[in-house]
Amino acid sequence: MRWLANSFRSLLTSCLLLALVGSTSCSTYQNLVVYQSDTALIALGELPAGYPSLGPNRHPYTIDPKKLLTLLEPLEYREGSFLPFAWVQPRRVFTMSQGKMLAQELPKALGMALPQEVAAFTVADEENPDRRTKGFTFIVGDELHLILEELRKPSYLGEQKTYQPQAHGWELIPGNSQRLYTSRPEGKGTVPHWVICPLKP
Amino acid sequence: MRRSLKHRRNNASPLGSHTSRAIAILALLFWGACPNFLFAQLPNLPSQLSNQPLEDGKENSVEQLKRKVEQIQKQYQKELSELQERLGSVEKRQSTLSDELGQSVKLGGYGLVAFEDFRDRKTTYAGKMELLISGQFHDRIRFYSEIDLGVPHGTSEVEQGYVDLLLTQAFNFRAGVLLTPFGKFNLDHFDPRQDLTDRPVVARRITPTTWSDLGVGAFGLVPLGDSLKATYDIQVINGLTDKFTALSQGGALGSSTGGVVAQDIGLRDARTGLRTDNNGNKAVVGRGTLKFLDQYEVGVSGYRGAYKETSNDQIVGTSLDAEFRPRGVPFWEDFVFKAEYARFDIENSSAPSSLWGYYAQINYRFWPAFLNSTVMGRHFSNPALTLVGRYGYARINTAAVSDGKLTENTTVIGLNYRPVQNYVIKVEYQFNSGQLERKSLDGFLASVSWLF
């Protein structure tokens, strides 16, 4: 059995070296700002590394702001309660004015985007401007993909250590005909921060 | 029109009766000769005269209706906008209330029950129960507590119990019972988050995980670019003492393999146990990290502090750790790579004089589609199996043995099943060789752990 342990040790060392070399070959991408205000920023850029590639996006894409508003405004999420295994009442992801602003500006961005780009957005909370909601939208086929990376996260918090399980936990609630992205076949591997909205009935 | 006709009739010139009769007869003849013409004209004339006022009335009614509809529409819009305003304010209040409720306090915990069967040793179960309480009593003040409920030792103790004053992203203040930022494993030690039951030998024998102490500190995040950020966590704590276990139990070791090595040999007993400082000199410990794309993390830790009651002799520690979680890269995204190295040098001590060790681990996460229809996958949205391999090494340099060192090599191969992220069943087999803890006994471990 010792040979097995020794072989495994060699394999492990090789894998670590490969991963280290692979990490140095990543490139960065310059974002193009489409809209900027005191409370919001919309820019075009590549989907950050770490998300699966779903093939070229259907960009540029023309989407009616009213249609987008009907998708964004009712979108809800739920978060953990102070008690284990309990959830508080679902809440809207975007306020009315945030939804209107995004519905107005995101179509412009999606109309300019290249197939490899996504529209990234950051909106500040109205009540507490130091909290922000951050995410990406893009079109694949006839579906709008919305990924939320941060939801009303206080900017001063700094690094949220993932190994603190009591950190702010939340998940999106897909509406009618919407669904969460799944990373594995047959609906397994749901990603709770990634919702897909069909654009055609 | 009517008035003018009447006027005409009243003011008709006075004709003679004969003339009138003649006209009447002619008129009758004309009417009889041309009935179509007369039918066409005569009914129309009075119709035109009577419909005109009706249409005027209709137009007036339509105008009135239009005005009414417009009024109703305006009123409706006004009421709608008022309702929207009210809804907006209700949403804001709900949002604020939810924030306050959600942040006030959160209860949680984690547990572990583990079974081990090592060659030539009795099988046993071990366990752990920890209570987690966290929350915020102000938007910028949060607390976090991890309390070991005393399984299996019977004495509960606080592993973490700190309060943070959140000032800026780059600088925040922390005080209380602090988890010592030395190596990543000590910070990320929750059993359900780990993929093997047994902790790496370097995290047990060299870095005394779980290691916490009373003190104050600062931490923060410094963005260095879109993809790169740096974090730091630095603390001033009471520090390690001179109570570390240097010798074997029941006397000195005659040889490198003889005698009984104390269960807690190394620095585990040098932890303060949250008691007061033994020498008045505070220790400084810290960890800095560089994170690239939130997938590649490299950390460097350092420790320095006096350990004796009466002298200024120091324990100096260094640690390097790395964790790679490639995401979005076909094939590699199912792998996680982890490694950690730690070393402590103890001034003016021969048993031990220094300790060092490391581990490297690779995880492969997968889920065969055929399991979706089985009980393992049918009821869960994100089940996963993880194949794990780890190699670890620890060495304690000590004059208490003839060889001058005690070592341990551990190779582990394991598999775990997570129906959901926070519940895991693990099985693993260890190949050991050396003089520490497991000695050269191979064995099997299995555990169930959960986090809520």
mmCIF file of C-alpha atoms in Angstrom, chain A residues 32 49 72-73 124:
data_model
loop_
_atom_site.group_PDB
_atom_site.id
_atom_site.type_symbol
_atom_site.label_atom_id
_atom_site.label_comp_id
_atom_site.label_asym_id
_atom_site.label_seq_id
_atom_site.Cartn_x
_atom_site.Cartn_y
_atom_site.Cartn_z
ATOM 1 C CA LEU A 32 -16.742 50.179 -20.950
ATOM 2 C CA ALA A 49 -13.774 34.219 -14.325
ATOM 3 C CA LEU A 72 -36.820 43.197 -12.839
ATOM 4 C CA GLU A 73 -39.471 44.847 -10.716
ATOM 5 C CA ALA A 124 -26.761 51.849 -4.288
#
